[in-house]
XYZ file of C-alpha atoms in Angstrom:
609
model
C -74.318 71.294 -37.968
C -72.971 73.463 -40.445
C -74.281 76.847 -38.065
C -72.655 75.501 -35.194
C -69.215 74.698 -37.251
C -69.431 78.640 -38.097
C -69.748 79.652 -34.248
C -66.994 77.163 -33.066
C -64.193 78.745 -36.018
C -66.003 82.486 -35.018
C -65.142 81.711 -31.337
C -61.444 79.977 -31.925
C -60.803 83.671 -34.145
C -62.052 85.937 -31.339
C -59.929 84.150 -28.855
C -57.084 83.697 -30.855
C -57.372 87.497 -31.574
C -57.740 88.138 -27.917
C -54.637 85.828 -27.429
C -52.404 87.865 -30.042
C -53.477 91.343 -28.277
C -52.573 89.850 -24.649
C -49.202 88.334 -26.638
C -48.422 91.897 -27.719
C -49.111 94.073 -24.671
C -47.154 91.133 -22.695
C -44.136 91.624 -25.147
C -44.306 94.953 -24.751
C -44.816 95.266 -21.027
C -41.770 93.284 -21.256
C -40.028 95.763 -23.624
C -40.843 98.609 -21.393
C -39.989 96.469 -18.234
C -36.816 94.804 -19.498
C -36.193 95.757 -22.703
C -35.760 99.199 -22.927
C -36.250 100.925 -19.839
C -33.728 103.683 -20.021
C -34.357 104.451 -24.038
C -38.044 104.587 -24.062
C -39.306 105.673 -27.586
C -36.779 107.696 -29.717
C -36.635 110.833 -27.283
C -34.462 107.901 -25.476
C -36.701 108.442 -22.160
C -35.500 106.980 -18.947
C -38.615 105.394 -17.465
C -36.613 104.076 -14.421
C -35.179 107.280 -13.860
C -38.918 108.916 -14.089
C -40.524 106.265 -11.770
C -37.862 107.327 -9.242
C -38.531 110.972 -9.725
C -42.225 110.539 -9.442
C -40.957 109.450 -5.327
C -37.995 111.432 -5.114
C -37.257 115.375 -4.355
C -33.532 115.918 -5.561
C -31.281 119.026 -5.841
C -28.046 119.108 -7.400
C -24.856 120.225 -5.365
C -22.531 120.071 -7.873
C -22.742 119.776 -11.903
C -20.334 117.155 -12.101
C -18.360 119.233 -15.177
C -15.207 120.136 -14.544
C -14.190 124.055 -13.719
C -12.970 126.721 -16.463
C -10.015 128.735 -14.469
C -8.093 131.531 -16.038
C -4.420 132.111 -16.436
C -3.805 131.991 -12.616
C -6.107 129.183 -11.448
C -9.061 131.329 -10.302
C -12.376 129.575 -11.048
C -15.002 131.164 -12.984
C -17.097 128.344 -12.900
C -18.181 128.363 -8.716
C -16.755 128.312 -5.761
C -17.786 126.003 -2.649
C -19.962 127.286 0.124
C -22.115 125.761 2.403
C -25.497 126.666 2.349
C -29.206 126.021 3.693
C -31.297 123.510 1.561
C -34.643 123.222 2.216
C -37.209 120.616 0.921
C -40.979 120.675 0.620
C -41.670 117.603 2.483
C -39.951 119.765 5.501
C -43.354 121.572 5.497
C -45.036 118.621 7.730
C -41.948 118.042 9.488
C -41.901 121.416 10.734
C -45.893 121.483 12.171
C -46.713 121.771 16.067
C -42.760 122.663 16.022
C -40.349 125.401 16.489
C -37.899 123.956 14.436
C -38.237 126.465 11.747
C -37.681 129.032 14.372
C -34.803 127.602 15.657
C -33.326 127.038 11.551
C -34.189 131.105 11.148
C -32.403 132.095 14.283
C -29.649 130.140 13.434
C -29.183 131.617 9.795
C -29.624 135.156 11.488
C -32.928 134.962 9.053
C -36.631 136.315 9.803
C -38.533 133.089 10.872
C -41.512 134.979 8.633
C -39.418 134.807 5.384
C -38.539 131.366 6.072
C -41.777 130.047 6.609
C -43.187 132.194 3.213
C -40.179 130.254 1.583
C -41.411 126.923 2.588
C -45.079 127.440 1.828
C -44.028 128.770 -1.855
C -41.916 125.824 -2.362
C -42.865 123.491 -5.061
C -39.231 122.141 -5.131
C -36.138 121.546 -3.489
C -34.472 125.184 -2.826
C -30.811 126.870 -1.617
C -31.734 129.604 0.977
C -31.026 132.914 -1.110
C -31.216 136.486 -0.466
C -33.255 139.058 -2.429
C -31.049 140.278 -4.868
C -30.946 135.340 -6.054
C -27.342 135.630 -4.559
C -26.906 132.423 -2.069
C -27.278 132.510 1.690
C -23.810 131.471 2.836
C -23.376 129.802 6.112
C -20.375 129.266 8.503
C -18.869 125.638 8.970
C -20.412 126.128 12.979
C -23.986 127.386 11.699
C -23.944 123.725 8.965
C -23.475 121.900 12.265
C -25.960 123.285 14.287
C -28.504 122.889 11.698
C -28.024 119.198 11.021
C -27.881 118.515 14.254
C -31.797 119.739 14.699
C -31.778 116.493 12.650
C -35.078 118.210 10.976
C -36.216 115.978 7.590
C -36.052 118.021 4.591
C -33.670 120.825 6.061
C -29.618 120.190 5.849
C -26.849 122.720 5.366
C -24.080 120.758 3.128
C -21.512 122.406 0.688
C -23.108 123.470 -2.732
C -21.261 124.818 -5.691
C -23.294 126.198 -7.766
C -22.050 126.583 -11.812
C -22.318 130.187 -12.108
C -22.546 133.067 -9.619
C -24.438 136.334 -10.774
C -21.816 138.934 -9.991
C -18.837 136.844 -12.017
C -17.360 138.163 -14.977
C -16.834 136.643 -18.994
C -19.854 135.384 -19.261
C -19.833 135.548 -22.949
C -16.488 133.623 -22.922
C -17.337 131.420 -20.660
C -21.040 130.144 -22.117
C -23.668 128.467 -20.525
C -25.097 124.819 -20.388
C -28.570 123.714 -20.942
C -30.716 120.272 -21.956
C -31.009 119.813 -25.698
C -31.629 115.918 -26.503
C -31.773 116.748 -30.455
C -27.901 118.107 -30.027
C -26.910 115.191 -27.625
C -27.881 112.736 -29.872
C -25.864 114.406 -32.779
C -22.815 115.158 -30.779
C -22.833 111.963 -28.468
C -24.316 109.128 -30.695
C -22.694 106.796 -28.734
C -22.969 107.786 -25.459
C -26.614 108.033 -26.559
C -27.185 104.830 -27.943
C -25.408 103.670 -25.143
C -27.531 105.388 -22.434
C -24.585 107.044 -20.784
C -26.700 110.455 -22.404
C -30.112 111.084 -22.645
C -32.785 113.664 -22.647
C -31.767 115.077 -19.320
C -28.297 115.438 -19.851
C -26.927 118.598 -19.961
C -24.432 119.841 -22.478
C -22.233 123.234 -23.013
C -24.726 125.543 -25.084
C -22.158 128.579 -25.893
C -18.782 129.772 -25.200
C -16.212 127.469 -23.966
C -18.866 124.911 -22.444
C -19.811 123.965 -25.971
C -16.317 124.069 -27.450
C -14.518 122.098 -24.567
C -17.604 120.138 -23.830
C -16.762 116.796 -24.523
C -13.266 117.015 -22.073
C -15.949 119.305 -19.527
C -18.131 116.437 -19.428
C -16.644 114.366 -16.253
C -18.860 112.496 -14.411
C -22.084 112.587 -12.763
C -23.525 115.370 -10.790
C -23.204 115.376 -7.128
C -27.304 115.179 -5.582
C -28.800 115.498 -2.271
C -32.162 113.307 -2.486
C -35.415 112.320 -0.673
C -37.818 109.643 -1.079
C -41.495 110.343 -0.099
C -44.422 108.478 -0.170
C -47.855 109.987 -2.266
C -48.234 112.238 0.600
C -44.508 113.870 0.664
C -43.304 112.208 3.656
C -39.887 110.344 3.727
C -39.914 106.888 3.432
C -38.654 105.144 6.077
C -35.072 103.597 5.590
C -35.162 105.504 2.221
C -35.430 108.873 3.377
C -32.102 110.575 2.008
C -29.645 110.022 -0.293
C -26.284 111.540 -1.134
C -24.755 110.387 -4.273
C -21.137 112.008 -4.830
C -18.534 111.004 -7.288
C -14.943 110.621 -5.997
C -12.720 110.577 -8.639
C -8.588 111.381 -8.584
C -8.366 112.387 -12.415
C -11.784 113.472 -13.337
C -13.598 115.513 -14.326
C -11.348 117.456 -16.222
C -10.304 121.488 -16.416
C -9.723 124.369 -18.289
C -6.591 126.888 -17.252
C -7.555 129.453 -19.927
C -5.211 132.821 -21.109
C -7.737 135.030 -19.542
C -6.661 137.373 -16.949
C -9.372 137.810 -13.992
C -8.153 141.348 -12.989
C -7.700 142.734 -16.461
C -11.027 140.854 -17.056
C -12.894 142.176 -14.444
C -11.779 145.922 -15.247
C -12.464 145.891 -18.663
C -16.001 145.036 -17.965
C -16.254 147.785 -15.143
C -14.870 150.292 -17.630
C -17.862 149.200 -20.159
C -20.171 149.413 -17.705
C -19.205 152.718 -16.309
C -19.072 154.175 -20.497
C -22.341 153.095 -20.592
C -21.678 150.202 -23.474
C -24.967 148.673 -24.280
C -23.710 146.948 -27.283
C -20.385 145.891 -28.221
C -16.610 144.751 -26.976
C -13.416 145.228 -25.448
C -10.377 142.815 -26.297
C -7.201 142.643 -24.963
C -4.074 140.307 -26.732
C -0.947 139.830 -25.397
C 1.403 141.665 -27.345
C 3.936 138.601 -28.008
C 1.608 135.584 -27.511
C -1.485 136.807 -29.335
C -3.207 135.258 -25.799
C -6.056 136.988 -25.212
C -6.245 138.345 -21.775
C -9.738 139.587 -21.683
C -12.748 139.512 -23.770
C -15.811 141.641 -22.627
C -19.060 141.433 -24.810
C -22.237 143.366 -24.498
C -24.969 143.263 -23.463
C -24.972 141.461 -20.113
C -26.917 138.127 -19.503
C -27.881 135.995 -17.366
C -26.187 132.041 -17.306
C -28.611 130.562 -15.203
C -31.688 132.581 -16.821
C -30.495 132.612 -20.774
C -33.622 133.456 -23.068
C -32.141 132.176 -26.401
C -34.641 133.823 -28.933
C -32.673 137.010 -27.922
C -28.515 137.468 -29.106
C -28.087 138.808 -25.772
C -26.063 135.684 -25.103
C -23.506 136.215 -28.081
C -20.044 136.865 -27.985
C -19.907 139.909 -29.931
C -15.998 139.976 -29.966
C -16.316 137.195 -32.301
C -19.171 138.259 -34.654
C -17.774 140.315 -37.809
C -19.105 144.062 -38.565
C -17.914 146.788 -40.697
C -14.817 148.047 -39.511
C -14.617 151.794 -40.847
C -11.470 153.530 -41.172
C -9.749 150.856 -39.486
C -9.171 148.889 -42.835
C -7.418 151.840 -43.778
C -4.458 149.900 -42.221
C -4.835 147.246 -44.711
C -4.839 149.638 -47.512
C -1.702 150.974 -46.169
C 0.270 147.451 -45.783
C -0.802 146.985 -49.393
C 0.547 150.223 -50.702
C 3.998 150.141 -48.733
C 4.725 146.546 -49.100
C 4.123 146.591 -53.021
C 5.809 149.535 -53.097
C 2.908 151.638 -55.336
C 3.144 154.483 -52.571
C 5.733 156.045 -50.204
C 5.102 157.528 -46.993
C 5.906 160.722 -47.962
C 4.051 160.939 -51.023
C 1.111 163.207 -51.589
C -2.258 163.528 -52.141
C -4.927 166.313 -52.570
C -8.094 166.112 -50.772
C -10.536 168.756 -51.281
C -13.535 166.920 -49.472
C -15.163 165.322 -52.681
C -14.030 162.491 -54.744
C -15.490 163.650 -57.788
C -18.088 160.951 -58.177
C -20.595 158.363 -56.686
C -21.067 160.022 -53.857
C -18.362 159.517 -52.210
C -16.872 162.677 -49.657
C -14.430 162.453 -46.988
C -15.634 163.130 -42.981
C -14.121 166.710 -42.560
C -15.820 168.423 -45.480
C -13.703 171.358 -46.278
C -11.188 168.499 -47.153
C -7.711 168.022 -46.025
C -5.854 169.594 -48.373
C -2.684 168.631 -49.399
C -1.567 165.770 -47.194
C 1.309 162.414 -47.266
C 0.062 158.897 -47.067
C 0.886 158.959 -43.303
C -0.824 162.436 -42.630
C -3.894 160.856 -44.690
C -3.409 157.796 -42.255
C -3.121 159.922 -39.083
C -6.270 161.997 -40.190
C -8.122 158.977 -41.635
C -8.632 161.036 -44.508
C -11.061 159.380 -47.093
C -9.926 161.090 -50.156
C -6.708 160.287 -50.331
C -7.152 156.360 -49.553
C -9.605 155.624 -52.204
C -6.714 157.239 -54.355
C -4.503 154.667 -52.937
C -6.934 152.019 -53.256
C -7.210 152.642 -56.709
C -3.401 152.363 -56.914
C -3.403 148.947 -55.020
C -6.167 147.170 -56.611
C -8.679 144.995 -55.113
C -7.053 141.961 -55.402
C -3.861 143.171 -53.435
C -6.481 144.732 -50.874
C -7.865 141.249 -50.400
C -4.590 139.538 -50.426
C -3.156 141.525 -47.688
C -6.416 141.418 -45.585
C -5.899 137.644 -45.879
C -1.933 138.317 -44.980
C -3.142 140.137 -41.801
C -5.787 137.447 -40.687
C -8.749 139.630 -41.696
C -9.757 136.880 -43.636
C -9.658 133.872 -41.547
C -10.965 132.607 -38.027
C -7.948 133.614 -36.052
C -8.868 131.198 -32.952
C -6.257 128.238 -31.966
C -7.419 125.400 -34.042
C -6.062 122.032 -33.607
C -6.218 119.362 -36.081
C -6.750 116.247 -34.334
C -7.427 116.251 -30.418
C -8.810 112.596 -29.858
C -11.996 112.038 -31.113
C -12.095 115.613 -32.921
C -11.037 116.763 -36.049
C -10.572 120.352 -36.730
C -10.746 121.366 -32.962
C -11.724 125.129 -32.862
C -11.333 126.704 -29.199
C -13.357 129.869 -30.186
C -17.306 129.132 -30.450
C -19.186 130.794 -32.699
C -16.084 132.461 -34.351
C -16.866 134.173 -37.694
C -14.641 134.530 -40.461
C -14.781 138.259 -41.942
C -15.185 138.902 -45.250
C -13.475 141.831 -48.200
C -15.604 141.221 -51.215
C -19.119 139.931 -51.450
C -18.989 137.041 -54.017
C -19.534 137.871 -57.803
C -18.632 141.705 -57.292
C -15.983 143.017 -59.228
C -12.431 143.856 -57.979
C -12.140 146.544 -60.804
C -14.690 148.383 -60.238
C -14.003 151.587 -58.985
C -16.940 152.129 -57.121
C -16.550 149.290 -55.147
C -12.819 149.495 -54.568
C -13.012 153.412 -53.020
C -15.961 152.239 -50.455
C -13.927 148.792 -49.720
C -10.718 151.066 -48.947
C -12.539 152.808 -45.609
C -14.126 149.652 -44.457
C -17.307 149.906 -46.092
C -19.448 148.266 -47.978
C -18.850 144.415 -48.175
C -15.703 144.518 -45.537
C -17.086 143.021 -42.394
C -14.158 141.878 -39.586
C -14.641 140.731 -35.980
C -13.242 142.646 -33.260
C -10.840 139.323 -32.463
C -9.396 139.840 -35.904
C -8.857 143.559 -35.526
C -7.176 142.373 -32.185
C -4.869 139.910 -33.847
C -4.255 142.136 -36.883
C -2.124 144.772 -34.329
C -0.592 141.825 -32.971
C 0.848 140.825 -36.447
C 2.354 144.428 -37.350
C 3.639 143.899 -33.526
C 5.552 140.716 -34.154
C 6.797 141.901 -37.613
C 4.424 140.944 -39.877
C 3.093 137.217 -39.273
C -0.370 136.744 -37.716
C -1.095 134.076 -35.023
C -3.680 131.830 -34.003
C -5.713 133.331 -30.594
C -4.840 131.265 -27.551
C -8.165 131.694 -25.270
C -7.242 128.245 -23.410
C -3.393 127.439 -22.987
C -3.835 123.503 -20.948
C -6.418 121.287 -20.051
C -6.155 119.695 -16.998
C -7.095 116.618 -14.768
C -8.273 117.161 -11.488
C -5.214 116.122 -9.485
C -3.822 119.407 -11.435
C -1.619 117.490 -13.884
C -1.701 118.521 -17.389
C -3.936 116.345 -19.855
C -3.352 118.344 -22.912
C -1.592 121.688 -24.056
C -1.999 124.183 -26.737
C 1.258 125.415 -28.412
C 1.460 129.015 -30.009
C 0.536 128.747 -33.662
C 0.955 130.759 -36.559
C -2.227 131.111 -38.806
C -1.431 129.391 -42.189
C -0.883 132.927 -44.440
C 2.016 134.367 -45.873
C 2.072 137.675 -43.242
C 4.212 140.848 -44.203
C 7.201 141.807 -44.400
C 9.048 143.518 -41.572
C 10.048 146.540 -42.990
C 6.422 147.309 -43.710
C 4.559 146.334 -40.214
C 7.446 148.931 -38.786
C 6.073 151.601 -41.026
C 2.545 150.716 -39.943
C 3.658 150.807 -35.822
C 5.207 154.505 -36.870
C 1.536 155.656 -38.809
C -0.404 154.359 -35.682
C 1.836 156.373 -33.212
C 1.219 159.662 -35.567
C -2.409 159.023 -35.435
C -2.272 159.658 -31.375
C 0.308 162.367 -31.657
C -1.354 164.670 -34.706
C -4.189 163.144 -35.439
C -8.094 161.401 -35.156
C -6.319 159.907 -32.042
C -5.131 162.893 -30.369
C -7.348 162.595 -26.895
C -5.259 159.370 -26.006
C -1.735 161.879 -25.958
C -1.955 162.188 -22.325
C -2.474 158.436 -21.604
C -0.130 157.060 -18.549
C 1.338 154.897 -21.555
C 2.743 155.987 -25.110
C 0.281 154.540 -27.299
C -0.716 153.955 -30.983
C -3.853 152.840 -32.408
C -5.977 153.985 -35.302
C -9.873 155.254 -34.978
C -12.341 153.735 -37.441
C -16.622 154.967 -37.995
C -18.496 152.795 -39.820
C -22.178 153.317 -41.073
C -24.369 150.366 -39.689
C -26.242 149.282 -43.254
C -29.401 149.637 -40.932
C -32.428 152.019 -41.194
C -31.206 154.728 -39.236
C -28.361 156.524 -40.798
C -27.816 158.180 -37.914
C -25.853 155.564 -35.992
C -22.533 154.531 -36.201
C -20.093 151.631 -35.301
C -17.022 153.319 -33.799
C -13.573 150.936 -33.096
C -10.804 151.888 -31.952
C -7.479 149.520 -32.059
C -4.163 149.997 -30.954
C -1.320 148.812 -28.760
C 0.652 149.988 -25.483
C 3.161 150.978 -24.634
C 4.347 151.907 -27.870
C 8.219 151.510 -26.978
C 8.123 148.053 -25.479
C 4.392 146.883 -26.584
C 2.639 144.437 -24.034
C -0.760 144.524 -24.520
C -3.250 144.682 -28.429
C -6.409 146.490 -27.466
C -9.705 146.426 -29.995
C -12.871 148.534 -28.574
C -15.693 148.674 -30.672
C -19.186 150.924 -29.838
C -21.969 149.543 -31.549
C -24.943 151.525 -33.073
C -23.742 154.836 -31.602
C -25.033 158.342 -32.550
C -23.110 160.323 -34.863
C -22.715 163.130 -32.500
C -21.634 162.926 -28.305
C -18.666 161.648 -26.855
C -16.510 158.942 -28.652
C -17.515 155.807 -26.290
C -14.392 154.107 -28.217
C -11.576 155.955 -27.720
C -13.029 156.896 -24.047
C -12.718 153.321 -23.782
C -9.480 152.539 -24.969
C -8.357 155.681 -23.002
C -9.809 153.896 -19.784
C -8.003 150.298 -20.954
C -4.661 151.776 -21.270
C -5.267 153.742 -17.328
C -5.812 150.377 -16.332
C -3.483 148.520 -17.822
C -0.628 150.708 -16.773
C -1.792 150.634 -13.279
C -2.109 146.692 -12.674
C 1.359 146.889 -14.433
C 3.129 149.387 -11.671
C 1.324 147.883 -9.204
C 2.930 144.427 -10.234
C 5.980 145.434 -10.349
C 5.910 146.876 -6.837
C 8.123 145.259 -4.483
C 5.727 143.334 -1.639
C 5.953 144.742 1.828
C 8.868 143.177 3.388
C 10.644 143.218 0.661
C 11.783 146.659 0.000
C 15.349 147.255 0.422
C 16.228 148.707 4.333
């Protein structure tokens, strides 16, 4: 009695402990099912979105995001074309046929390359050439394809986000799929499931800046459904989803220029720049017009463990003899040195070390001779007359200090809204080292040692002496916009939040950059198409091999009526060759002054009989 007691409460447990296990995997079939089915486990996986893809071949027309334009509405984010998709499942479409010979001839396309295509293809594809640039197709070729009516081949219009040839990449940015930085940026689009682990977000440039007004709607997709063997379904074969909407997504008219853009980056190229940047301000705006980083990438391709992707305008490096400029506002505008007074250079400075480039020394030279020969000697005596607390206070006057990009305080859901990614701030002193000593102050007075400024800053800094003495915040987008073309939002000029210099003294600067062109390290630039002014800078790189220099150059043309602030900067350059930065800035100004005549130009038809 008592044995079988123990069976009958041994059997009730086991099926009561079977019952609880079926309980929980009904509960959670139910959770999966019904319960969470687009926010599966914490990566917030879309199962119904998976099941679909594991019957679905899909390739995306259009992002969705809205375009980034520059200062005259042309797009650098894609333009329209129509264009030859093909699909795997086309593969048994196309047997016992000649429909893929009739696709080729239409494309004006070997039949052989088309057929290699389709064979390789593990997913849907755009038709491109060798070199990855698209296949574009007429409007008459489109309809002669679909009307072959072949599954798995269509022509339809495709914008793709980036096209290889186009220009500011580093500006622009790229976009990838990060769920870890959706989550943080978009908690409740996440938690909502508007975002998950597929979305795509704005990784650099202005796609991560602007990317919560770039974000829009969904993308626009072209879509199959096969069965297990890659056929189409019947009745479910394709799909075309494509959003429609008057106001969205949103779009970016920056400041850049295209054609100042697109020369600046041809003059790198043909220099031979492998690492560093050109920018170009407007003179009275502080806009900047173009901003050309280097090396190259690729937006579609980006391999992130390298800095390739960087916008080097914006990353902060020893200047050189550039500073001197700052050592020179200091001195005039606290009135410790004229511009006529003297100094002796003999080469050395007596101690640590320290020599000036041209080793016989200068001899006796003014302040704006020892500007205009960027003469070491006498500016660490200067410097010593200055102080290093004045030499940081003016750096901070001139915006050496500071991020100089447009910031905005509150734009809607943003505090603190900073149009410049990955902006860095510069720096004078490194923290703990002494202003006094002397040491310290004579490297710190020719851009040595701790002083580290972004070519953005050097930009804005000639931009200041330009508008008499007070720096302002870098427009690099002026309006954002919604689709219809009405504006959603614009950015005003700004001034950054420093005291700036006095007039008298940014004057006296514009005169000691013109004398550095006309009698001194500038002197190659005399026989520009423009009067110009600018001042050189060489910096040692800190790295291993001493051999290799930083070289900037920064100016302004013309120097009468000024219209354009230009900052080149050569990275890691040998100590010996050609000057890549003042060949650059050369090139800038030839430019420059030739989109400008050719501006001005009266149109044909216009020209007085």
């Amino acid at each position: 009695m008592q044995l079988e007691r123990r069976l009958k409460r041994r059997h009730f447990l086991v099926l009561l402990g079977m019952t609880l296990v079926w309980i929980g995997l009904i509960a959670r079939l139910w959770w999966i099912q019904l319960g969470a089915p687009h926010r599966f486990t914490k990566r917030g996986i879309d199962l119904v979105k998976n099941a679909v893809k594991q019957r679905q071949q899909s390739i995306m027309l259009h992002s969705g995001r809205g375009d980034i334009r520059d200062r005259n509405g042309y797009a650098f984010t894609g333009e329209e074309h129509r264009a030859l998709i093909l699909f795997p499942l086309a593969r048994g479409s196309l047997e016992g046929t000649d429909g893929l010979a009739r696709v080729a001839e239409v494309v004006s396309q070997p039949k052989e390359r088309l057929a290699e295509i389709m064979e390789k293809a593990k997913a849907p594809l755009f038709l491109r050439k060798d070199d990855g640039r698209l296949v574009v197709i007429t409007e008459r070729q489109a309809e002669q394809i679909n009307a072959l009516a072949i599954p798995g081949i269509v022509a339809l219009a495709v914008t793709e986000r980036y096209r290889q040839e186009e220009v500011a990449k580093h500006v622009i940015g790229f976009i990838n799929q990060n769920p870890d930085l959706v989550q943080s940026l978009y908690p409740d689009e996440w938690e909502s499931g508007k975002m998950n682990a597929d979305s795509t977000i704005g990784a650099s440039g202005l796609e991560r800046s602007f990317d919560r007004f770039l974000q829009g709607v969904e993308p626009s997709i072209l879509s199959y459904y096969v069965d297990g063997q890659g056929k189409p379904l019947r009745g479910l074969d394709i799909r075309y989803s494509k959003q429609d909407n008057e106001y969205y997504p949103l779009s970016l008219t920056t400041t850049l220029d295209v054609s100042i853009q697109r020369s600046m980056e041809r003059i790198a190229d043909e220099v031979g720049l492998k690492q560093g940047s050109i920018v170009v301000l407007d003179a009275q705006t502080g806009d900047v017009r173009s901003m050309v980083s280097r090396p190259i990438y690729d937006q579609t391709r980006v391999d992130v463990t390298t800095d390739y992707w960087k916008n080097r305008a914006a990353k902060q490096l020893p200047p050189g003899s550039i500073f001197k400029t700052v050592v020179a506002a200091a001195a005039l505008a606290e009135g410790v040195v004229l511009p006529t007074d003297r100094f002796t250079c003999t080469g050395e400075y007596g101690k640590y070390h320290f020599s000036c480039w041209k080793k016989d020394g200068h001899g006796s030279v003014t302040m704006e001779e020892a500007y205009a020969q960027s003469c070491n000697i006498a500016f660490a005596q200067i410097a010593n007359r200055v102080g290093g607390e004045k030499l940081e206070e003016y750096a901070r006057r001139l915006g050496l200090s500071e991020q100089v990009g447009h910031v905005t305080s509150h734009l809607f859901k943003l505090d603190g809204f900073k149009q410049v990614d990955g902006e860095e701030r510069g720096a004078i002193f490194s923290q703990g080292v002494s202003r006094q000593d002397e040491g310290v102050l004579i490297q710190t007075a020719i851009g040595q040692r701790d002083v580290r400024v972004t070519p953005l800053q050097a930009a804005n800094m000639v931009v200041s002496i330009l508008r008499g003495g007070q720096p302002l915040q870098v427009r690099l987008v002026h309006e954002i916009n919604y689709r219809n073309g009405q504006a959603f939002y614009q950015f005003p000029m700004q001034t950054l939040p420093v005291q700036g210099i006095d007039y008298v003294t940014a004057n006296k600067l514009r005169k000691m950059m013109r004398k550095v062109v006309t009698d001194g390290t500038g002197l190659a630039l005399s026989g520009a198409p423009w009067e110009v002014a600018g001042k050189t800078g060489t910096a040692q790189t800190g790295g291993d091999n001493q051999s290799l220099n930083h070289l900037w150059f920064i100016g302004y043309a013309p120097f009468d009526q000024p219209r354009y602030a230009i900052c080149v900067v050569a990275e890691n350059q040998p100590s010996w060759g050609k000057n890549q930065a003042t060949e650059m800035f050369r090139r800038a100004v030839d430019e420059l002054a030739d989109q400008t005549i050719q501006s001005s130009q009266p149109h044909a038809g216009n020209s007085p009989e």
